[in-house]
Coordinates of N, CA, C and O in Angstrom, one line a residue:
X21 N 89.5 82.1 110.6 CA 88.9 83.4 111.0 C 88.1 83.2 112.3 O 87.4 82.2 112.5
X22 N 88.1 84.3 113.1 CA 87.2 84.3 114.3 C 87.0 85.7 114.7 O 87.8 86.6 114.3
X23 N 86.0 86.0 115.4 CA 85.6 87.4 115.8 C 86.5 88.0 116.9 O 86.5 89.2 117.0
X24 N 87.2 87.1 117.6 CA 87.9 87.6 118.8 C 89.3 88.2 118.4 O 90.0 88.9 119.2
X25 N 89.7 88.0 117.1 CA 91.0 88.4 116.6 C 92.2 87.8 117.4 O 93.3 88.4 117.4
X26 N 92.0 86.7 118.1 CA 93.0 86.0 118.8 C 93.2 84.7 118.2 O 92.3 84.0 117.7
X27 N 94.5 84.2 118.2 CA 94.8 82.9 117.7 C 94.3 81.9 118.8 O 94.8 82.0 120.0
X28 N 93.4 81.1 118.5 CA 92.8 80.2 119.5 C 93.8 79.1 119.8 O 94.3 78.4 119.0
X29 N 94.0 78.8 121.1 CA 94.9 77.8 121.6 C 94.3 76.4 121.2 O 95.1 75.5 120.9
X30 N 93.0 76.3 121.3 CA 92.5 75.0 120.9 C 92.1 74.9 119.4 O 91.2 74.1 119.0
X31 N 92.9 75.6 118.6 CA 92.6 75.6 117.2 C 92.9 74.2 116.6 O 93.7 73.5 117.1
X32 N 92.3 74.0 115.5 CA 92.4 72.7 114.8 C 93.8 72.7 114.1 O 94.2 73.7 113.6
X33 N 94.3 71.6 114.0 CA 95.6 71.4 113.2 C 95.2 71.2 111.8 O 94.4 70.4 111.4
X34 N 95.8 72.1 111.0 CA 95.6 72.0 109.5 C 96.9 71.4 108.9 O 98.0 71.9 109.2
X35 N 96.8 70.4 108.2 CA 97.9 69.7 107.6 C 97.9 69.9 106.1 O 96.9 69.6 105.4
X36 N 99.0 70.3 105.5 CA 99.2 70.4 104.1 C 100.5 69.8 103.7 O 101.5 70.2 104.1
X37 N 100.4 68.7 102.8 CA 101.6 68.0 102.4 C 102.4 67.5 103.6 O 103.6 67.7 103.7
X38 N 101.7 66.9 104.5 CA 102.3 66.3 105.7 C 103.0 67.4 106.6 O 103.9 67.0 107.4
X39 N 102.7 68.6 106.5 CA 103.3 69.7 107.3 C 102.2 70.5 108.0 O 101.1 70.8 107.4
X40 N 102.4 70.8 109.2 CA 101.4 71.5 110.0 C 101.4 73.0 109.5 O 102.5 73.6 109.5
X41 N 100.2 73.5 109.3 CA 100.1 74.9 108.9 C 99.9 75.7 110.2 O 98.8 75.5 110.8
X42 N 100.8 76.6 110.5 CA 100.7 77.4 111.7 C 99.6 78.5 111.5 O 99.6 79.2 110.5
X43 N 98.8 78.8 112.6 CA 97.9 79.9 112.5 C 98.6 81.2 112.5 O 99.7 81.3 113.1
X44 N 98.0 82.2 111.9 CA 98.6 83.6 111.8 C 97.6 84.6 112.0 O 96.4 84.4 111.7
X45 N 98.0 85.8 112.5 CA 97.1 86.9 112.7 C 96.7 87.6 111.3 O 95.6 88.0 111.1
X46 N 97.6 87.6 110.4 CA 97.4 88.2 109.1 C 98.1 87.3 108.0 O 99.1 86.7 108.3
X47 N 97.5 87.3 106.9 CA 98.1 86.5 105.8 C 97.8 87.3 104.5 O 96.7 87.7 104.2
X48 N 98.9 87.5 103.7 CA 98.8 88.2 102.5 C 98.7 87.3 101.3 O 99.6 86.4 101.2
X49 N 97.7 87.4 100.5 CA 97.5 86.5 99.4 C 97.1 87.4 98.2 O 96.2 88.2 98.3
X50 N 97.9 87.3 97.1 CA 97.7 88.1 95.9 C 97.7 89.6 96.3 O 96.9 90.4 95.7
X51 N 98.5 90.1 97.2 CA 98.6 91.5 97.6 C 97.5 92.0 98.5 O 97.5 93.2 98.8
X52 N 96.6 91.2 99.0 CA 95.6 91.6 99.9 C 95.8 90.9 101.2 O 95.9 89.7 101.3
X53 N 95.8 91.7 102.3 CA 96.0 91.1 103.6 C 94.7 90.7 104.3 O 93.8 91.5 104.4
X54 N 94.6 89.4 104.6 CA 93.5 88.9 105.3 C 93.8 88.9 106.8 O 94.8 88.4 107.2
X55 N 92.9 89.4 107.6 CA 93.1 89.5 109.0 C 92.4 88.3 109.7 O 91.4 87.8 109.2
X56 N 92.8 88.0 110.9 CA 92.2 86.9 111.6 C 90.7 87.1 111.9 O 90.0 86.2 111.9
X57 N 90.3 88.4 112.1 CA 88.9 88.7 112.4 C 88.1 88.8 111.1 O 86.9 89.1 111.2
X58 N 88.6 88.6 110.0 CA 87.9 88.7 108.7 C 87.7 90.1 108.2 O 87.1 90.3 107.1
X59 N 88.3 91.1 108.8 CA 88.2 92.5 108.4 C 89.3 92.8 107.3 O 90.3 92.2 107.3
X60 N 89.0 93.8 106.5 CA 89.9 94.2 105.5 C 90.5 95.6 105.8 O 91.1 96.2 104.9
X61 N 90.4 96.0 107.0 CA 90.9 97.4 107.4 C 92.4 97.4 107.2 O 92.9 98.4 106.7
X62 N 93.1 96.4 107.5 CA 94.6 96.4 107.3 C 94.9 96.4 105.8 O 95.8 97.1 105.4
X63 N 94.2 95.7 105.0 CA 94.4 95.7 103.6 C 94.2 97.0 103.0 O 95.0 97.5 102.2
X64 N 93.1 97.7 103.4 CA 92.7 99.0 102.8 C 93.8 100.0 103.3 O 94.3 100.8 102.4
X65 N 94.3 99.9 104.5 CA 95.3 100.8 105.0 C 96.6 100.6 104.2 O 97.3 101.6 103.9
X66 N 97.0 99.3 104.0 CA 98.2 99.1 103.2 C 98.1 99.6 101.8 O 99.1 100.1 101.3
X67 N 97.0 99.4 101.1 CA 96.8 99.9 99.8 C 96.9 101.4 99.7 O 97.5 102.0 98.8
X68 N 96.3 102.0 100.7 CA 96.3 103.5 100.8 C 97.8 104.0 101.0 O 98.2 105.0 100.4
X69 N 98.5 103.3 101.8 CA 99.9 103.6 102.1 C 100.7 103.5 100.8 O 101.6 104.4 100.5
X70 N 100.5 102.4 100.1 CA 101.2 102.3 98.8 C 100.9 103.4 97.8 O 101.8 103.9 97.1
X71 N 99.6 103.7 97.7 CA 99.2 104.8 96.8 C 99.7 106.1 97.3 O 100.1 106.9 96.4
X72 N 99.8 106.3 98.6 CA 100.4 107.6 99.1 C 101.8 107.7 98.7 O 102.3 108.8 98.3
X73 N 102.6 106.6 98.8 CA 104.0 106.7 98.3 C 104.1 107.0 96.8 O 105.0 107.7 96.4
X74 N 103.2 106.4 96.0 CA 103.2 106.7 94.6 C 102.9 108.2 94.4 O 103.5 108.8 93.5
X75 N 101.9 108.7 95.1 CA 101.6 110.1 95.0 C 102.7 111.0 95.4 O 103.1 112.0 94.6
X76 N 103.4 110.7 96.5 CA 104.6 111.6 96.9 C 105.7 111.5 95.8 O 106.4 112.5 95.6
X77 N 105.9 110.3 95.2 CA 106.9 110.2 94.2 C 106.5 111.0 93.0 O 107.4 111.7 92.4
X78 N 105.3 111.0 92.6 CA 104.8 111.8 91.5 C 104.9 113.2 91.8 O 105.3 114.0 90.9
X79 N 104.6 113.6 93.0 CA 104.7 115.0 93.5 C 106.1 115.5 93.4 O 106.4 116.7 93.0
X80 N 107.1 114.6 93.7 CA 108.5 115.0 93.6 C 109.0 115.2 92.2 O 109.9 116.0 91.9
X81 N 108.4 114.4 91.3 CA 108.8 114.4 89.9 C 108.2 115.5 89.1 O 108.9 116.0 88.2
X82 N 107.0 115.8 89.3 CA 106.2 116.7 88.4 C 106.2 118.2 88.9 O 106.3 118.5 90.1
X83 N 106.1 119.0 87.9 CA 105.9 120.4 88.2 C 104.5 120.7 87.7 O 104.1 120.6 86.5
X84 N 103.6 121.1 88.7 CA 102.2 121.3 88.3 C 102.0 122.5 87.4 O 101.0 122.5 86.7
X85 N 102.9 123.4 87.3 CA 102.8 124.5 86.4 C 103.0 124.1 85.0 O 102.5 124.8 84.1
X86 N 103.7 123.0 84.7 CA 104.0 122.5 83.4 C 102.9 121.7 82.8 O 102.9 121.5 81.5
X87 N 102.0 121.2 83.6 CA 100.9 120.3 83.1 C 99.6 120.9 83.4 O 99.4 121.6 84.4
X88 N 98.6 120.6 82.6 CA 97.2 121.0 82.9 C 96.6 120.1 84.0 O 97.1 119.0 84.3
X89 N 95.6 120.6 84.6 CA 94.9 119.8 85.6 C 94.4 118.5 85.0 O 94.5 117.5 85.7
X90 N 93.9 118.6 83.8 CA 93.4 117.4 83.2 C 94.5 116.3 83.0 O 94.3 115.1 83.3
X91 N 95.7 116.8 82.6 CA 96.8 115.8 82.5 C 97.2 115.2 83.8 O 97.5 114.0 83.9
X92 N 97.2 116.1 84.9 CA 97.5 115.6 86.2 C 96.5 114.5 86.7 O 96.9 113.5 87.3
X93 N 95.3 114.7 86.4 CA 94.2 113.8 86.8 C 94.3 112.5 86.0 O 94.1 111.4 86.5
X94 N 94.7 112.6 84.7 CA 95.0 111.4 83.9 C 96.1 110.6 84.5 O 96.1 109.3 84.6
X95 N 97.2 111.3 85.0 CA 98.3 110.6 85.7 C 97.8 109.9 87.0 O 98.2 108.7 87.3
X96 N 96.9 110.5 87.7 CA 96.3 109.9 88.9 C 95.6 108.6 88.5 O 95.8 107.6 89.1
X97 N 94.7 108.7 87.5 CA 93.9 107.6 87.1 C 94.8 106.4 86.5 O 94.4 105.3 86.6
X98 N 95.9 106.8 86.0 CA 96.8 105.7 85.4 C 97.8 105.1 86.4 O 98.1 104.0 86.3
X99 N 98.3 106.0 87.4 CA 99.4 105.5 88.2 C 99.0 105.3 89.7 O 99.6 104.4 90.3
X100 N 98.0 106.0 90.2 CA 97.7 105.9 91.6 C 96.3 105.1 91.8 O 96.3 104.3 92.7
X101 N 95.4 105.4 91.0 CA 94.0 104.8 91.2 C 94.1 103.2 91.1 O 93.5 102.6 91.9
X102 N 94.9 102.6 90.2 CA 95.0 101.2 90.2 C 95.5 100.6 91.5 O 95.1 99.5 91.9
X103 N 96.4 101.3 92.1 CA 97.0 100.8 93.4 C 95.9 100.9 94.5 O 95.7 100.0 95.2
X104 N 95.3 102.0 94.6 CA 94.4 102.3 95.7 C 93.1 101.5 95.6 O 92.4 101.2 96.6
X105 N 92.7 101.1 94.4 CA 91.4 100.4 94.2 C 91.6 98.9 93.9 O 90.7 98.2 93.6
X106 N 92.8 98.4 94.1 CA 93.2 97.0 93.9 C 92.3 96.1 94.7 O 92.1 96.3 95.9
X107 N 91.6 95.2 94.1 CA 90.7 94.2 94.7 C 89.6 94.9 95.5 O 89.1 94.3 96.5
X108 N 89.1 96.0 95.0 CA 88.1 96.7 95.8 C 86.8 96.0 95.8 O 86.0 96.2 96.7
X109 N 86.6 95.0 94.9 CA 85.4 94.2 95.0 C 85.3 93.4 96.3 O 84.2 93.1 96.8
X110 N 86.5 93.1 96.9 CA 86.5 92.3 98.1 C 86.4 93.2 99.3 O 85.6 92.8 100.2
X111 N 87.0 94.3 99.3 CA 87.0 95.1 100.6 C 86.0 96.2 100.6 O 85.9 96.9 101.6
X112 N 85.2 96.5 99.6 CA 84.3 97.5 99.5 C 83.3 97.5 100.7 O 83.0 98.6 101.3
X113 N 82.7 96.4 101.1 CA 81.8 96.4 102.3 C 82.4 96.9 103.6 O 81.6 97.2 104.5
X114 N 83.7 96.9 103.7 CA 84.3 97.3 104.9 C 84.7 98.8 105.0 O 85.3 99.3 105.9
X115 N 84.2 99.6 104.0 CA 84.5 101.0 103.9 C 83.3 101.8 104.3 O 82.2 101.2 104.3
X116 N 83.4 103.0 104.6 CA 82.3 103.9 104.9 C 81.3 104.0 103.8 O 80.1 103.9 103.9
X117 N 81.9 104.1 102.6 CA 81.0 104.3 101.4 C 80.3 103.0 101.1 O 79.1 102.9 100.7
X118 N 81.0 101.9 101.3 CA 80.3 100.5 101.1 C 79.2 100.3 102.1 O 78.1 99.8 101.7
X119 N 79.4 100.7 103.3 CA 78.3 100.5 104.3 C 77.2 101.5 104.0 O 76.0 101.1 104.1
X120 N 77.5 102.7 103.6 CA 76.4 103.7 103.2 C 75.6 103.2 102.0 O 74.4 103.3 101.9
X121 N 76.3 102.6 101.0 CA 75.7 102.0 99.8 C 74.7 100.9 100.2 O 73.6 100.9 99.6
X122 N 75.1 100.1 101.1 CA 74.2 98.9 101.4 C 73.0 99.4 102.2 O 72.0 98.7 102.1
X123 N 73.1 100.5 102.9 CA 71.9 100.9 103.7 C 71.3 102.2 103.1 O 70.6 102.9 103.8
X124 N 71.5 102.5 101.8 CA 71.1 103.7 101.2 C 69.8 103.7 100.5 O 69.5 102.7 99.8
X125 N 69.1 104.8 100.6 CA 68.0 105.1 99.7 C 68.7 105.5 98.4 O 69.4 106.5 98.3
X126 N 68.7 104.7 97.3 CA 69.5 104.9 96.1 C 69.4 106.3 95.5 O 70.2 106.6 94.7
X127 N 68.4 107.1 95.8 CA 68.3 108.4 95.2 C 69.1 109.5 96.0 O 69.2 110.6 95.5
X128 N 69.7 109.1 97.1 CA 70.4 110.1 97.9 C 71.9 110.0 97.7 O 72.6 109.3 98.4
X129 N 72.4 110.6 96.7 CA 73.8 110.6 96.4 C 74.7 111.4 97.4 O 75.8 111.1 97.6
X130 N 74.1 112.4 98.0 CA 74.8 113.2 99.0 C 75.4 112.4 100.1 O 76.5 112.6 100.5
X131 N 74.6 111.5 100.6 CA 75.1 110.7 101.7 C 76.2 109.8 101.3 O 77.1 109.5 102.1
X132 N 76.2 109.4 100.0 CA 77.4 108.6 99.5 C 78.6 109.4 99.5 O 79.7 109.0 99.9
X133 N 78.5 110.6 99.0 CA 79.7 111.5 99.0 C 80.2 111.8 100.4 O 81.4 111.8 100.6
X134 N 79.3 112.1 101.3 CA 79.7 112.3 102.7 C 80.3 111.1 103.3 O 81.3 111.3 104.0
X135 N 79.8 109.9 103.1 CA 80.4 108.7 103.7 C 81.7 108.5 103.0 O 82.7 108.1 103.7
X136 N 81.9 108.7 101.8 CA 83.1 108.5 101.1 C 84.2 109.4 101.6 O 85.4 108.9 101.7
X137 N 83.9 110.6 102.0 CA 85.0 111.5 102.4 C 85.7 111.0 103.7 O 86.7 111.5 104.1
X138 N 85.1 110.1 104.4 CA 85.7 109.5 105.6 C 86.6 108.4 105.4 O 87.3 107.9 106.3
X139 N 86.6 107.9 104.2 CA 87.5 106.7 103.8 C 88.9 107.2 103.5 O 89.1 108.2 102.9
X140 N 89.9 106.4 104.0 CA 91.3 106.9 103.8 C 91.7 107.0 102.3 O 92.5 107.9 102.0
X141 N 91.1 106.1 101.5 CA 91.5 106.2 100.0 C 90.9 107.5 99.4 O 91.5 108.1 98.5
X142 N 89.8 107.9 99.9 CA 89.2 109.1 99.3 C 89.9 110.4 99.9 O 90.0 111.4 99.1
X143 N 90.4 110.4 101.1 CA 91.1 111.5 101.6 C 92.4 111.7 100.7 O 92.8 112.9 100.4
X144 N 93.0 110.6 100.3 CA 94.2 110.7 99.4 C 93.8 111.3 98.0 O 94.5 112.1 97.5
X145 N 92.7 110.8 97.5 CA 92.1 111.3 96.2 C 91.9 112.8 96.3 O 92.3 113.6 95.4
X146 N 91.3 113.3 97.4 CA 91.0 114.7 97.5 C 92.3 115.5 97.7 O 92.4 116.6 97.2
X147 N 93.2 114.9 98.4 CA 94.5 115.6 98.6 C 95.2 115.8 97.2 O 95.7 116.9 96.9
X148 N 95.1 114.8 96.4 CA 95.7 114.9 95.0 C 94.9 115.9 94.2 O 95.6 116.7 93.5
X149 N 93.6 115.9 94.3 CA 92.8 116.9 93.5 C 93.2 118.3 93.9 O 93.4 119.2 93.1
X150 N 93.3 118.5 95.2 CA 93.6 119.9 95.7 C 95.0 120.3 95.3 O 95.3 121.5 95.1
X151 N 95.9 119.3 95.3 CA 97.3 119.6 94.9 C 97.3 120.0 93.4 O 98.0 121.0 93.0
X152 N 96.5 119.3 92.6 CA 96.4 119.6 91.1 C 95.9 121.0 90.9 O 96.3 121.8 90.1
X153 N 94.8 121.4 91.7 CA 94.2 122.7 91.6 C 95.0 123.8 92.2 O 94.8 125.0 91.9
X154 N 95.9 123.4 93.1 CA 96.8 124.4 93.8 C 96.0 125.2 94.8 O 96.3 126.3 95.1
X155 N 95.0 124.5 95.5 CA 94.2 125.1 96.5 C 94.6 124.6 97.9 O 95.3 123.6 98.0
X156 N 94.2 125.3 98.9 CA 94.5 124.9 100.3 C 93.9 123.6 100.6 O 92.8 123.2 100.1
X157 N 94.5 122.9 101.5 CA 93.9 121.6 101.9 C 92.5 121.6 102.6 O 91.8 120.7 102.6
X158 N 92.2 122.8 103.1 CA 90.8 123.0 103.7 C 89.8 123.6 102.7 O 88.7 123.9 103.1
X159 N 90.2 123.6 101.4 CA 89.2 124.1 100.4 C 88.0 123.1 100.4 O 88.1 121.9 100.8
X160 N 86.9 123.6 99.9 CA 85.7 122.8 99.9 C 85.9 121.5 99.0 O 86.3 121.6 97.8
X161 N 85.5 120.4 99.6 CA 85.6 119.1 98.8 C 84.7 119.1 97.6 O 85.1 118.7 96.5
X162 N 83.5 119.5 97.8 CA 82.5 119.5 96.7 C 82.9 120.5 95.7 O 82.7 120.3 94.5
X163 N 83.5 121.6 96.1 CA 84.0 122.6 95.1 C 85.1 122.0 94.2 O 85.2 122.2 93.0
X164 N 86.0 121.2 94.9 CA 87.1 120.6 94.1 C 86.6 119.5 93.2 O 87.1 119.4 92.1
X165 N 85.6 118.7 93.6 CA 85.0 117.8 92.7 C 84.4 118.5 91.5 O 84.5 118.1 90.4
X166 N 83.7 119.6 91.8 CA 83.0 120.3 90.8 C 84.0 121.0 89.8 O 83.7 120.9 88.6
X167 N 85.0 121.5 90.3 CA 86.0 122.2 89.4 C 86.7 121.2 88.5 O 87.1 121.5 87.4
X168 N 86.9 119.9 88.9 CA 87.6 118.9 88.1 C 86.6 118.0 87.4 O 87.0 117.2 86.5
X169 N 85.3 118.1 87.8 CA 84.3 117.2 87.1 C 84.5 115.7 87.6 O 84.0 114.8 86.9
X170 N 85.0 115.5 88.7 CA 85.2 114.2 89.2 C 84.2 113.8 90.3 O 83.6 114.7 90.9
X171 N 84.1 112.5 90.6 CA 83.3 112.0 91.6 C 84.2 111.3 92.6 O 85.4 111.0 92.3
X172 N 83.8 111.0 93.8 CA 84.6 110.3 94.8 C 85.0 108.9 94.2 O 84.2 108.3 93.4
X173 N 86.2 108.4 94.6 CA 86.6 107.1 94.1 C 85.7 106.0 94.5 O 85.5 105.1 93.8
X174 N 85.0 106.2 95.6 CA 84.1 105.2 96.1 C 83.0 104.9 95.1 O 82.5 103.8 95.0
X175 N 82.6 105.9 94.4 CA 81.5 105.8 93.4 C 82.0 104.8 92.3 O 81.3 103.9 91.9
X176 N 83.2 105.0 91.8 CA 83.8 104.1 90.8 C 84.0 102.7 91.3 O 83.9 101.7 90.6
X177 N 84.4 102.6 92.6 CA 84.6 101.3 93.2 C 83.3 100.6 93.3 O 83.2 99.4 93.0
X178 N 82.2 101.3 93.7 CA 80.9 100.6 93.7 C 80.5 100.1 92.3 O 80.0 99.0 92.1
X179 N 80.8 101.0 91.3 CA 80.4 100.6 89.9 C 81.2 99.3 89.5 O 80.7 98.4 88.9
X180 N 82.5 99.3 89.8 CA 83.4 98.2 89.5 C 82.9 96.9 90.2 O 82.8 95.8 89.6
X181 N 82.5 97.1 91.5 CA 82.0 95.9 92.3 C 80.7 95.4 91.7 O 80.5 94.2 91.6
X182 N 79.8 96.3 91.3 CA 78.6 95.8 90.7 C 78.8 95.1 89.4 O 78.1 94.1 89.1
X183 N 79.7 95.6 88.6 CA 80.0 94.9 87.3 C 80.6 93.5 87.6 O 80.3 92.5 86.9
X184 N 81.5 93.4 88.6 CA 82.1 92.2 89.0 C 81.0 91.2 89.5 O 81.0 90.0 89.1
X185 N 80.1 91.7 90.3 CA 79.0 90.8 90.8 C 78.2 90.3 89.7 O 77.8 89.1 89.6
X186 N 77.9 91.2 88.7 CA 77.0 90.8 87.6 C 77.8 89.8 86.8 O 77.2 88.8 86.3
X187 N 79.1 89.9 86.6 CA 79.9 89.0 85.8 C 79.9 87.6 86.5 O 79.7 86.6 85.9
X188 N 80.1 87.6 87.8 CA 80.1 86.3 88.5 C 78.8 85.7 88.5 O 78.6 84.5 88.3
X189 N 77.7 86.5 88.6 CA 76.3 85.9 88.6 C 76.1 85.3 87.2 O 75.4 84.3 87.1
X190 N 76.5 86.0 86.2 CA 76.3 85.4 84.8 C 77.1 84.1 84.6 O 76.6 83.2 84.0
X191 N 78.3 84.1 85.1 CA 79.1 82.8 85.0 C 78.4 81.7 85.8 O 78.3 80.6 85.3
X192 N 77.9 82.0 87.0 CA 77.3 81.0 87.8 C 76.0 80.5 87.2 O 75.6 79.3 87.2
X193 N 75.3 81.4 86.5 CA 74.0 81.1 85.9 C 74.2 80.2 84.6 O 73.5 79.2 84.4
X194 N 75.2 80.6 83.8 CA 75.4 79.9 82.6 C 76.2 78.6 82.7 O 75.9 77.6 82.0
X195 N 77.0 78.5 83.7 CA 77.8 77.3 83.9 C 78.0 77.0 85.4 O 78.9 77.5 86.0
X196 N 77.1 76.2 86.0 CA 77.2 75.9 87.4 C 78.6 75.4 87.9 O 79.0 75.5 89.0
X197 N 79.3 74.7 87.0 CA 80.6 74.1 87.4 C 81.7 75.0 87.1 O 82.9 74.7 87.5
X198 N 81.5 76.2 86.5 CA 82.6 77.1 86.2 C 83.3 77.6 87.4 O 84.5 77.8 87.4
X199 N 82.6 77.9 88.5 CA 83.2 78.4 89.7 C 84.0 77.3 90.5 O 84.9 77.5 91.2
X200 N 83.5 76.0 90.3 CA 84.1 74.9 91.0 C 85.4 74.4 90.3 O 86.4 74.2 91.0
X201 N 85.3 74.3 89.0 CA 86.4 73.7 88.3 C 87.5 74.7 87.9 O 88.6 74.6 88.0

């Protein structure tokens, strides 16, 4: 990793099993793309793209008049949310809501909602909610959240990340060799 996002000519040779490992701009490991500059923007974009394809497939398959809004939202939570939030514990700090959370006065939830609406995964979530409700794409985001009783995905991603951090902290505290071995 380096901040210039360029493969350095004077880079060190890495050898694995007597073979030289060539440097790369991106590397995908367990479905998450790591970029040379250490950013996860490419990974977030790829996950959003996969989730968007799942949404369009669901949209082609379902008739919104045959299912309740609650049922449609359950389908989102079961089929699309796992795709779009995959490995969110890793990429959360690189999102608008993650940055807002880190610099936030914890009592100000409005700034979290506003920051979240700028993230590509949340725009897909809102598009799905508006499709479920059958409203125009320019309908009020807060009104759509209110009608469905939902929160931005970023809020659940923060919750998941905090639980993960707490779990890792507990493991490290109880068994210092657990993370090494």
